[in-house]
XYZ file of C-alpha atoms in Angstrom:
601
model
C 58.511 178.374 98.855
C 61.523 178.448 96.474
C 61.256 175.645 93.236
C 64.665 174.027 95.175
C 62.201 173.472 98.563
C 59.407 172.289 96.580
C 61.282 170.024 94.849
C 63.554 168.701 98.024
C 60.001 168.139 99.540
C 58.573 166.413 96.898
C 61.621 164.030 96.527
C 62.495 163.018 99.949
C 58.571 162.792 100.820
C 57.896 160.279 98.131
C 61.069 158.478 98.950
C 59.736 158.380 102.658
C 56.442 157.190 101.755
C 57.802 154.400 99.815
C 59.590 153.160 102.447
C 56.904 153.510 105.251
C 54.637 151.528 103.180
C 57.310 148.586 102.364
C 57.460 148.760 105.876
C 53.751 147.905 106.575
C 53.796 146.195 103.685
C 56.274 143.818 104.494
C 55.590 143.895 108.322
C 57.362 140.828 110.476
C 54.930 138.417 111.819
C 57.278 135.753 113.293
C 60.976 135.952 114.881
C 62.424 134.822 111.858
C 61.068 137.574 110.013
C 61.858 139.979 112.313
C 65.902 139.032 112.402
C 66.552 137.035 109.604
C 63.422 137.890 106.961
C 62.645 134.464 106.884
C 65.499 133.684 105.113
C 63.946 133.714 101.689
C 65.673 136.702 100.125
C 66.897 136.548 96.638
C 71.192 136.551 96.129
C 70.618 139.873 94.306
C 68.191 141.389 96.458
C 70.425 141.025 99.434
C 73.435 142.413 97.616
C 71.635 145.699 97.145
C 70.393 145.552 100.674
C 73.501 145.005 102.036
C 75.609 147.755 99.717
C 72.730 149.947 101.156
C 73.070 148.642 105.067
C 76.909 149.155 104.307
C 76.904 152.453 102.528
C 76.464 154.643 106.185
C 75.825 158.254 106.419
C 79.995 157.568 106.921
C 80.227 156.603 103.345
C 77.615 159.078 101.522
C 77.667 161.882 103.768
C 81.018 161.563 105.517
C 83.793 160.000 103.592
C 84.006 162.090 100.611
C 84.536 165.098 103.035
C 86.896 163.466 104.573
C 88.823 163.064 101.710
C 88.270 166.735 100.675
C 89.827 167.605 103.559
C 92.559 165.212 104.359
C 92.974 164.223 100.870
C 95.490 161.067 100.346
C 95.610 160.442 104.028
C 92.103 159.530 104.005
C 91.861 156.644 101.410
C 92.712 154.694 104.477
C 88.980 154.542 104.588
C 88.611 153.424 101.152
C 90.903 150.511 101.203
C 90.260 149.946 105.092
C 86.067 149.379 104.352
C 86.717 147.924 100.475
C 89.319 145.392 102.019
C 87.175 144.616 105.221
C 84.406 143.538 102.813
C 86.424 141.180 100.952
C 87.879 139.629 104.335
C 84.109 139.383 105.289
C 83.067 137.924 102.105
C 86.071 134.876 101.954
C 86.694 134.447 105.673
C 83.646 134.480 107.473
C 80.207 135.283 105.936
C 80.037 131.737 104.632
C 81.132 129.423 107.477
C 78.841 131.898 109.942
C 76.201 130.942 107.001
C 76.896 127.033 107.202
C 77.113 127.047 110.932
C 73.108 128.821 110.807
C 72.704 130.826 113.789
C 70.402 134.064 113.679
C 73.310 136.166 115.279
C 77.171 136.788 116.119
C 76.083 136.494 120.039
C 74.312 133.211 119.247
C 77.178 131.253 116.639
C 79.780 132.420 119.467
C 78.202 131.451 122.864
C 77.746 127.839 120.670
C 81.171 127.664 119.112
C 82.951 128.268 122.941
C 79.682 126.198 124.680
C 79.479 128.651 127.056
C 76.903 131.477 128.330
C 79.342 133.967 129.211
C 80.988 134.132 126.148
C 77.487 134.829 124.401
C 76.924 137.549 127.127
C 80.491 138.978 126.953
C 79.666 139.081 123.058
C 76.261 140.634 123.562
C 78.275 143.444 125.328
C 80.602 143.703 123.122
C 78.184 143.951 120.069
C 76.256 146.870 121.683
C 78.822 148.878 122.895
C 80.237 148.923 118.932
C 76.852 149.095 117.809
C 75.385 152.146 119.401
C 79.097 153.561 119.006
C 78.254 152.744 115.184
C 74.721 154.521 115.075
C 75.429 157.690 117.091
C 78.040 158.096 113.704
C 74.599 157.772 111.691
C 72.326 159.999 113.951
C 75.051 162.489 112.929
C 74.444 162.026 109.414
C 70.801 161.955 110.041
C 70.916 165.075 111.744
C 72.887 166.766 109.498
C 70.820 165.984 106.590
C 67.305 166.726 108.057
C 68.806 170.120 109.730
C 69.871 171.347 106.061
C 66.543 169.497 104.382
C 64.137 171.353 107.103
C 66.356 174.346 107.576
C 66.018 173.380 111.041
C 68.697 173.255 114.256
C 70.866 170.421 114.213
C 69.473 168.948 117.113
C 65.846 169.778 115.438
C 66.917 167.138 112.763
C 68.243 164.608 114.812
C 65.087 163.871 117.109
C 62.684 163.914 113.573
C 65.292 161.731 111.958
C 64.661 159.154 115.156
C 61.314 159.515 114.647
C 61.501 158.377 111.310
C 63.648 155.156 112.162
C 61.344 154.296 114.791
C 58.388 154.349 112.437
C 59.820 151.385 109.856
C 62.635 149.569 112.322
C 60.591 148.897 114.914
C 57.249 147.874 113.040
C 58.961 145.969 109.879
C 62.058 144.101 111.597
C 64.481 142.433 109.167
C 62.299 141.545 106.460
C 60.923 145.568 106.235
C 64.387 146.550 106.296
C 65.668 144.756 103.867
C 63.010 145.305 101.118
C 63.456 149.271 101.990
C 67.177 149.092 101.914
C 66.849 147.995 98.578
C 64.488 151.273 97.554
C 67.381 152.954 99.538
C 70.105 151.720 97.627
C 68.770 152.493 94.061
C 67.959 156.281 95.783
C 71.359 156.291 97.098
C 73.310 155.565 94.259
C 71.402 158.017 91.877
C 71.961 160.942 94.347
C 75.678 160.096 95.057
C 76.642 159.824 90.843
C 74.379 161.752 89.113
C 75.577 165.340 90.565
C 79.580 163.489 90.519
C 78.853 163.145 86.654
C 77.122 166.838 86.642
C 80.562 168.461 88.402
C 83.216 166.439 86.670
C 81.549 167.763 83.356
C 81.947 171.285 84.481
C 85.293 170.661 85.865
C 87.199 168.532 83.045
C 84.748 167.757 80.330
C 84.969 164.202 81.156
C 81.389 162.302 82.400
C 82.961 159.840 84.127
C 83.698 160.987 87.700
C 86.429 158.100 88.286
C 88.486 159.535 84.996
C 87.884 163.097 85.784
C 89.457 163.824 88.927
C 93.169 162.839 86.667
C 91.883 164.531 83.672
C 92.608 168.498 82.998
C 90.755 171.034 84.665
C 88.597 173.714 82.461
C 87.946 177.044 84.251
C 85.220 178.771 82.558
C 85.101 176.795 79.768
C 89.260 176.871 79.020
C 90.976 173.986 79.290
C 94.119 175.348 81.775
C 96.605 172.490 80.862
C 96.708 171.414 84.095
C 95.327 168.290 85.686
C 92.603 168.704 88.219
C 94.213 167.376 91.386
C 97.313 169.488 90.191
C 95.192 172.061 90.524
C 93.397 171.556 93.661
C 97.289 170.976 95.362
C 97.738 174.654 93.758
C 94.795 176.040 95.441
C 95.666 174.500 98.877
C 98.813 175.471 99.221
C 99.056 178.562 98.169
C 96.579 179.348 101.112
C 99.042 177.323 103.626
C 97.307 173.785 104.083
C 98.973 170.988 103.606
C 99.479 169.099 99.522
C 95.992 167.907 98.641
C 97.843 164.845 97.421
C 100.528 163.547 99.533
C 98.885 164.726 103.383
C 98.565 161.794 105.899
C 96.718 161.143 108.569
C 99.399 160.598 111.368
C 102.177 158.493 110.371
C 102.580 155.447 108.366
C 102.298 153.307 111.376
C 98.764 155.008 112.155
C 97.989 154.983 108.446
C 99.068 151.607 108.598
C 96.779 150.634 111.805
C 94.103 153.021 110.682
C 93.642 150.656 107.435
C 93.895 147.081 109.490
C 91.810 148.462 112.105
C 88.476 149.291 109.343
C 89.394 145.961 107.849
C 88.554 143.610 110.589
C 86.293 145.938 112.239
C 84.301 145.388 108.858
C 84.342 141.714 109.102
C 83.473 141.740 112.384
C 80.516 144.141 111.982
C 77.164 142.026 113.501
C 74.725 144.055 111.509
C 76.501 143.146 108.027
C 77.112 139.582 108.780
C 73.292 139.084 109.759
C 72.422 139.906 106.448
C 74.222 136.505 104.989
C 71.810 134.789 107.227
C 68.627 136.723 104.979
C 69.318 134.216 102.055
C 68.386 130.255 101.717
C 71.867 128.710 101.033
C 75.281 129.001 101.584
C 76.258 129.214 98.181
C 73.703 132.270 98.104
C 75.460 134.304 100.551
C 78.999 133.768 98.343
C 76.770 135.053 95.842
C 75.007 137.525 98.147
C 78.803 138.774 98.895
C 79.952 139.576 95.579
C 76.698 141.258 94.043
C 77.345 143.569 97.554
C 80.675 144.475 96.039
C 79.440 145.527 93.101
C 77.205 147.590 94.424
C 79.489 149.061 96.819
C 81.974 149.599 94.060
C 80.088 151.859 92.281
C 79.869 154.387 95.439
C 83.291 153.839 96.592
C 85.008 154.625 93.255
C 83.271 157.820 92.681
C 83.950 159.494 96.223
C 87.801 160.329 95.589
C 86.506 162.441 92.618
C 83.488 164.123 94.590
C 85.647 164.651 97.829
C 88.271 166.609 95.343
C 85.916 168.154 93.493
C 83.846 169.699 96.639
C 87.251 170.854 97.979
C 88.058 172.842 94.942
C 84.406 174.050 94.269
C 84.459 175.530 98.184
C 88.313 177.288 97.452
C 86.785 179.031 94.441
C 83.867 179.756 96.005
C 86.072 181.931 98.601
C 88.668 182.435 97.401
C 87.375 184.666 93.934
C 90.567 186.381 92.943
C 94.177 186.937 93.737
C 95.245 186.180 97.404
C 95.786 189.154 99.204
C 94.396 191.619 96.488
C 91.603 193.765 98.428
C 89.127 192.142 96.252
C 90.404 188.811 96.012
C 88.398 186.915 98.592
C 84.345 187.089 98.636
C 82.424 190.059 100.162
C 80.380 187.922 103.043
C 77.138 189.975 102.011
C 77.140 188.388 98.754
C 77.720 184.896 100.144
C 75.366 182.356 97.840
C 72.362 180.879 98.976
C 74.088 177.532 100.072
C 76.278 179.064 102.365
C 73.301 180.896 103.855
C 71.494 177.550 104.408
C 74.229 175.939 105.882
C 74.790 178.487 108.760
C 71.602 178.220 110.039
C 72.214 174.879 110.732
C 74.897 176.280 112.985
C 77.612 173.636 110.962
C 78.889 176.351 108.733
C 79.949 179.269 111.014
C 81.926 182.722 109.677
C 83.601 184.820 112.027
C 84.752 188.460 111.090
C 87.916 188.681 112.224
C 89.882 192.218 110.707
C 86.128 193.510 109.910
C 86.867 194.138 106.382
C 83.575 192.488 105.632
C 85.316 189.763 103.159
C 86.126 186.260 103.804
C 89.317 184.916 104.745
C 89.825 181.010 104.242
C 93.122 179.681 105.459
C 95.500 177.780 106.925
C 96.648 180.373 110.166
C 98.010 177.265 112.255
C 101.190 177.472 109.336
C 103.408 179.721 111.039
C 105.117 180.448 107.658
C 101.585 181.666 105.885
C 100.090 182.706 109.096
C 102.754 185.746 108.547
C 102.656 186.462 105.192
C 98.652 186.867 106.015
C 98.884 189.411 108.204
C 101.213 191.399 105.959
C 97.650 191.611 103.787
C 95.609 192.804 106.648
C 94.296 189.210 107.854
C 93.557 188.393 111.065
C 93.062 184.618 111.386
C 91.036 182.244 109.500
C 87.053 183.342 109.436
C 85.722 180.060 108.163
C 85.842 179.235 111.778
C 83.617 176.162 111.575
C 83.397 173.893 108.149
C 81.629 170.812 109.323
C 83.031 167.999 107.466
C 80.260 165.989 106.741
C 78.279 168.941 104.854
C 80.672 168.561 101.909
C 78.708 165.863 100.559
C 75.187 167.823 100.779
C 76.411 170.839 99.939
C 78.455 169.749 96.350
C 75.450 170.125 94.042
C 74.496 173.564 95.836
C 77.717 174.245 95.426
C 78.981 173.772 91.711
C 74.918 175.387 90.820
C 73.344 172.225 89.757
C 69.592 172.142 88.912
C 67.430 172.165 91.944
C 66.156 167.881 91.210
C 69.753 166.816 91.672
C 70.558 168.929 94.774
C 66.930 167.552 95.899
C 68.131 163.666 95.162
C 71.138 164.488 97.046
C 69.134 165.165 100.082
C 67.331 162.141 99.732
C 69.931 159.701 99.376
C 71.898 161.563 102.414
C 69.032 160.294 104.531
C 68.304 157.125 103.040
C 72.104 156.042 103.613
C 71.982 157.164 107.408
C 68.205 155.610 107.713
C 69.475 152.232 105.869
C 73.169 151.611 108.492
C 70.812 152.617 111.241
C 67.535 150.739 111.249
C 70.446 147.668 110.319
C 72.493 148.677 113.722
C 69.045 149.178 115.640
C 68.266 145.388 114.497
C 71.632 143.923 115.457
C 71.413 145.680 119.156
C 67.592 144.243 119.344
C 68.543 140.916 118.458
C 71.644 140.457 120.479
C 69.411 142.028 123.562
C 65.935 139.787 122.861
C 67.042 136.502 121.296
C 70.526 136.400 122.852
C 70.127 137.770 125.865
C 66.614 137.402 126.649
C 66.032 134.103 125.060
C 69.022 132.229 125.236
C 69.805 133.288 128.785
C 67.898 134.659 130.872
C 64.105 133.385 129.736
C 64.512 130.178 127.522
C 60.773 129.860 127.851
C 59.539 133.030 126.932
C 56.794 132.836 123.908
C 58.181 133.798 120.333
C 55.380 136.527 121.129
C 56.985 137.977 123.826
C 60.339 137.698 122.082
C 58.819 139.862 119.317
C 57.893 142.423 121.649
C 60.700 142.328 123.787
C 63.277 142.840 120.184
C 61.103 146.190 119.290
C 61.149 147.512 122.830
C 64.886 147.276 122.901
C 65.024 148.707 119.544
C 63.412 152.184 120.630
C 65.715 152.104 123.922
C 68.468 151.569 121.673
C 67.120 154.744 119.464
C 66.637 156.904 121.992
C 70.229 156.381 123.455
C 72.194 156.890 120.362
C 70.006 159.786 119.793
C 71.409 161.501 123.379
C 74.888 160.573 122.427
C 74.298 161.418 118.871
C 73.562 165.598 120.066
C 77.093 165.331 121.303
C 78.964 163.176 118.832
C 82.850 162.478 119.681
C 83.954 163.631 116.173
C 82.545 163.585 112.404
C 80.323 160.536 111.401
C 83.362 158.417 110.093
C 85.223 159.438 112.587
C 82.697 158.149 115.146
C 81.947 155.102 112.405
C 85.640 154.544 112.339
C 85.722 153.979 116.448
C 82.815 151.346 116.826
C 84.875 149.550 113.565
C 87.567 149.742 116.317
C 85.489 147.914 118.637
C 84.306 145.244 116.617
C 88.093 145.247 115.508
C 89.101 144.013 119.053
C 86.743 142.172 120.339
C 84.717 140.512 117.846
C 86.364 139.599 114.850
C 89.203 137.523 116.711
C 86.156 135.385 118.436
C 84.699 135.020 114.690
C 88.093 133.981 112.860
C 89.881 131.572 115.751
C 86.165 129.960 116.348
C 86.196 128.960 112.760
C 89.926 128.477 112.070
C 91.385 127.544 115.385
C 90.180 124.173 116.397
C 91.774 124.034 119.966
C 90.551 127.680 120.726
C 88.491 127.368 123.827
C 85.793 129.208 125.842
C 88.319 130.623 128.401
C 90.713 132.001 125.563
C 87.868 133.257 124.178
C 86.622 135.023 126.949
C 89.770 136.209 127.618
C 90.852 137.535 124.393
C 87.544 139.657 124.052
C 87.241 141.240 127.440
C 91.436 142.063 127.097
C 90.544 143.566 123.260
C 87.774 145.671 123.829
C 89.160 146.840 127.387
C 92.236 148.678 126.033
C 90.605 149.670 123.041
C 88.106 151.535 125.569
C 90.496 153.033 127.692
C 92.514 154.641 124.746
C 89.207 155.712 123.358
C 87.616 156.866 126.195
C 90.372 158.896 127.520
C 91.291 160.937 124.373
C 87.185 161.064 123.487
C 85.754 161.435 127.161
C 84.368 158.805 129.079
C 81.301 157.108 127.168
C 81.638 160.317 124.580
C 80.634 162.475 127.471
C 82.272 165.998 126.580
C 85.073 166.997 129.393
C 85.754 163.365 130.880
C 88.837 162.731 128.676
C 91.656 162.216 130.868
C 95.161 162.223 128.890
C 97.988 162.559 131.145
C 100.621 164.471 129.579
C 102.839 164.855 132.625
C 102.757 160.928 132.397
C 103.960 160.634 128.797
C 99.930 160.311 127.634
C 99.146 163.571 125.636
C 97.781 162.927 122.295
C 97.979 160.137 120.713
C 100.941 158.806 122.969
C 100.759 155.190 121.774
C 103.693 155.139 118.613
C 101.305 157.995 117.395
C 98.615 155.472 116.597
C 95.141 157.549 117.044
C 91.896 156.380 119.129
C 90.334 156.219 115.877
C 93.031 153.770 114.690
C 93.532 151.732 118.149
C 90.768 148.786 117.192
C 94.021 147.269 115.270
C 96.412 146.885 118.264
C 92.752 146.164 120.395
C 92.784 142.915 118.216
C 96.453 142.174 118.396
C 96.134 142.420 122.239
C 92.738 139.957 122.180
C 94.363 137.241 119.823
C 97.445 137.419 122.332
C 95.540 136.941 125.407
C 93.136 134.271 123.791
C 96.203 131.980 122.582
C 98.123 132.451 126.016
C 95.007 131.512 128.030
C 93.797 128.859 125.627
C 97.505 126.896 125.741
C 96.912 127.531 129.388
C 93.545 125.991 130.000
C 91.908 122.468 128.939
C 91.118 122.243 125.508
C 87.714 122.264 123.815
C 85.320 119.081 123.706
C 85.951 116.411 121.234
C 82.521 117.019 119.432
C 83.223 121.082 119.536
C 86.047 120.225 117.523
C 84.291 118.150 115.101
C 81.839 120.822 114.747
C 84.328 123.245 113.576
C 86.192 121.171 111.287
C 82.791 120.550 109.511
C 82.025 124.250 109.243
C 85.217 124.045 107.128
C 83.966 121.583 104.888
C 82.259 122.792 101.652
C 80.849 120.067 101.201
C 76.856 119.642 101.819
C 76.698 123.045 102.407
C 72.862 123.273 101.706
C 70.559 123.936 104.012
C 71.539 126.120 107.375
C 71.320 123.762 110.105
C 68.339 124.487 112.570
C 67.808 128.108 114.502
């Protein structure tokens, strides 16, 4: 066993043990332990927990290779997820608060007095949540595959295990004390080695300031700024400017953005948590300690997703392009590199058997020539999984073996935290909105208990089937179920706190018509319920990719919302208004006044 496996082992199995035992430790006894843990958590607490439940695999593992690879096109996830917190935080998180209600099902079915508005919601909530986790079972799978140099697959079912273990036995009050162990491992792993690299890279320790400081290769300062640098790199091998790329066009940039926003603020399994605290005022508190925390991640992943990008380049690309000896022999690949292919996410394919590596763009006609004037014959770096950029940094730019172990470990405890916090938003919605509030009212808090954890390990077990075949990276897939939420949930949320005369038919209305052509977009450029080879575009119809004004699946939630508020409005004008006392209710919500107590569950 090499001193980087002993320590990975050590790290990640004391990190595990600590969070099985806060598990047992803090194991739910009642309902209100198990969704809403009690509702005694401290203002602080809860901000940690939450940057942690917020802080996916998407954003540890995910969005900083994102950025590596798409480069200014992909801050649409930055300001899309930043900005969807802060909508969250003013808009809704404390009139949902006020109006107390365990659960987004539950405050909705209420709001619109109706039960088919609380089931379409329950629908609507699962089919964004699962869409949500199978993005973490990716990260989850890619973490333990590397960590266990196992299959990818391998990692994914011992990663379920895992979430099984402290979801199902600790509920919301287990999560949320182990979020907060997750958060302070999360953090450490995602800076330290970003403070390590921008050291090596421009002499300056602070991550945020080094990616526009100048770049030092081998100790030289080069008089040239890092992301200068990194555009150099690109280019020259025929990808696109690191810094000015998009993702689409603006209008899908544009949509991309609004579509994370309100997704975010319509995410069930982050606005549960501002039910975890005693007061109102403490989840406005709650709310900003959660940006804080968030901050700290989100303004250091520009720097690591450059960073990784240039590290890989160099790491390939050794000396002049084209020069017989420019480009790495692949028997003296590193160690990392190694590791990574037997996870089968890092695949090299000899193309002109020269025995070297050839990294490039081929799919640039004008490069694409001038390669094969050196003997090329196509890119060989025929698979670069995305979401390994993250995990494979430290190994990478040579770090010491504890930080690329800490890596590891906060790699799984972000996919562990968004999941068992997805798992308890699907059990909820399924036991205590469904079950309870429908179809048993009189079934014992006993039975309710049960009934949450059973629907917890369904819900496990079927985003770890869709999670072996995952419709795209984990943001990617994280960026979809935003989508979802996007169209269906988060108009329900704002008109049933802002719009007086909305009623239970508009309602209705508005989310079936939202999440419906969302679906369809998604399902026919992803495949029908992610299942590969059921996509059905229709280019002889004018539907090849992305056919909508160039707007992407990923990006679609935006216009899914648009089409829901629409439809709700049209229907409500339509249709008799709500009851007198419904409108009271909502024009109270409104009031800060009093705001004390939650009213009763």
């Amino acid at each position: 066993m090499t001193p980087l496996d002993m320590w990975t082992y050590g790290v990640v199995g004391a990190t595990f043990a600590l969070y099985i035992g806060i598990a047992i430790w803090a194991r739910a006894g009642s309902t209100g332990e198990f969704y809403v843990a009690g509702g005694g958590v401290h203002p602080v607490a809860n901000g940690m927990a939450t940057g942690a439940d917020w802080m996916s695999a998407a954003s540890f593992i995910s969005m900083a290779g994102l950025i590596a690879f798409n480069g200014y096109g992909a801050s649409v996830f930055l300001m899309g997820w930043t900005g969807g917190y802060v909508l969250l935080a003013l808009l809704l998180a404390p009139y949902l608060r006020k109006f107390g209600k365990f659960t987004v099902p539950e405050f909705i079915g209420d709001r619109y007095y109706s039960q088919s508005a609380r089931i379409v919601a329950v629908i609507c909530l699962i089919l964004a949540s699962i869409t949500y986790v199978i993005g973490q079972m990716k990260g989850i799978g890619v973490a333990f595959s590397r960590f266990l140099e196992v299959p990818y697959d391998t990692g994914l079912y011992i990663g379920m295990g895992i979430v099984a273990i402290y979801a199902v036995l600790g509920g919301m009050k287990g999560i949320t004390y182990t979020q907060i162990a997750q958060y302070v491992v999360m953090i450490f792993a995602y800076t330290v080695p970003a403070v390590f690299i921008s050291l090596n890279l421009t002499g300056n320790p602070l991550p945020q300031l080094g990616l526009g400081s100048e770049y030092i290769q081998n100790g030289v300062a080069t008089g040239m700024s890092l992301l200068d640098k990194l555009d150099q790199v690109v280019t020259d091998l025929g990808f696109k400017e690191y810094t000015t790329q998009t993702m689409g066009n603006s209008l899908n940039m544009f949509a991309y953005t609004l579509s994370l926003m309100i997704g975010t603020a319509g995410l069930p399994h982050v606005i549960i948590r501002f039910f975890t605290v005693p007061k109102v005022r403490d989840a406005r508190y709650s709310a900003g300690w959660a940006l804080v925390f968030i901050a700290l991640l989100y303004t250091t992943a520009p720097a690591v997703g450059a960073m990784a990008r240039l590290n890989l380049m160099d790491t390939i690309q050794i000396g002049p392009i084209g020069s017989v000896e420019g480009n790495l022999l692949y028997d003296e690949r590193p160690d990392w590199f190694k590791k990574w292919e037997e996870t089968g996410l890092l695949q090299f394919e000899d193309k002109n058997g020269d025995g070297r590596i050839q990294y490039y763009n081929d799919a640039d006609p004008e490069f694409a020539a001038e390669a094969e004037s050196y003997g090329w014959a196509g890119n060989e770096m025929v698979k670069v999984d995305r979401d390994i950029m993250v995990l494979a940094n430290p190994e990478i730019a040579g770090l010491p073996a504890w930080v690329i172990a800490l890596v590891v470990a906060g790699g799984l405890a972000a996919a562990l935290s968004t999941a068992a916090g997805l798992l308890l938003a699907i059990s909820s919605a399924i036991s205590h909105d469904l079950l309870k509030g429908v179809m048993m009212p009189k079934i014992s808090e006993k039975n309710e208990l049960m009934a949450g954890r059973v629907s917890m390990l369904v819900a496990i077990m079927v985003a770890g089937y869709l999670g072996l075949n995952p419709p795209g990276f984990a943001a990617g897939t994280v960026a979809i179920a935003f989508g979802l939420a996007a169209s269906s949930l988060f108009p329900a949320l704002m008109m049933g706190i802002f719009a007086t005369r909305m009623n239970k038919a508009g309602a209705v209305a508005g989310m079936i018509a939202g999440i419906t052509v969302t679906l369809l977009y998604v399902f026919q450029h992803k495949g029908i319920f992610f299942v590969p080879g059921t996509s059905f575009l229709m280019p002889e119809m004018g539907m090849g990719q992305d056919w909508f004004f160039g707007i992407s699946p990923n990006a679609f939630g935006a216009v899914g919302a648009v089409v829901n508020f629409t439809v709700a409005i049209i229907v409500a004008k339509l249709t008799a208004p709500p009851p007198e006392h419904i409108q009271h209710l909502v024009e109270d919500v409104r009031i800060p006044r009093g705001a004390g107590e939650a009213g009763g569950h």
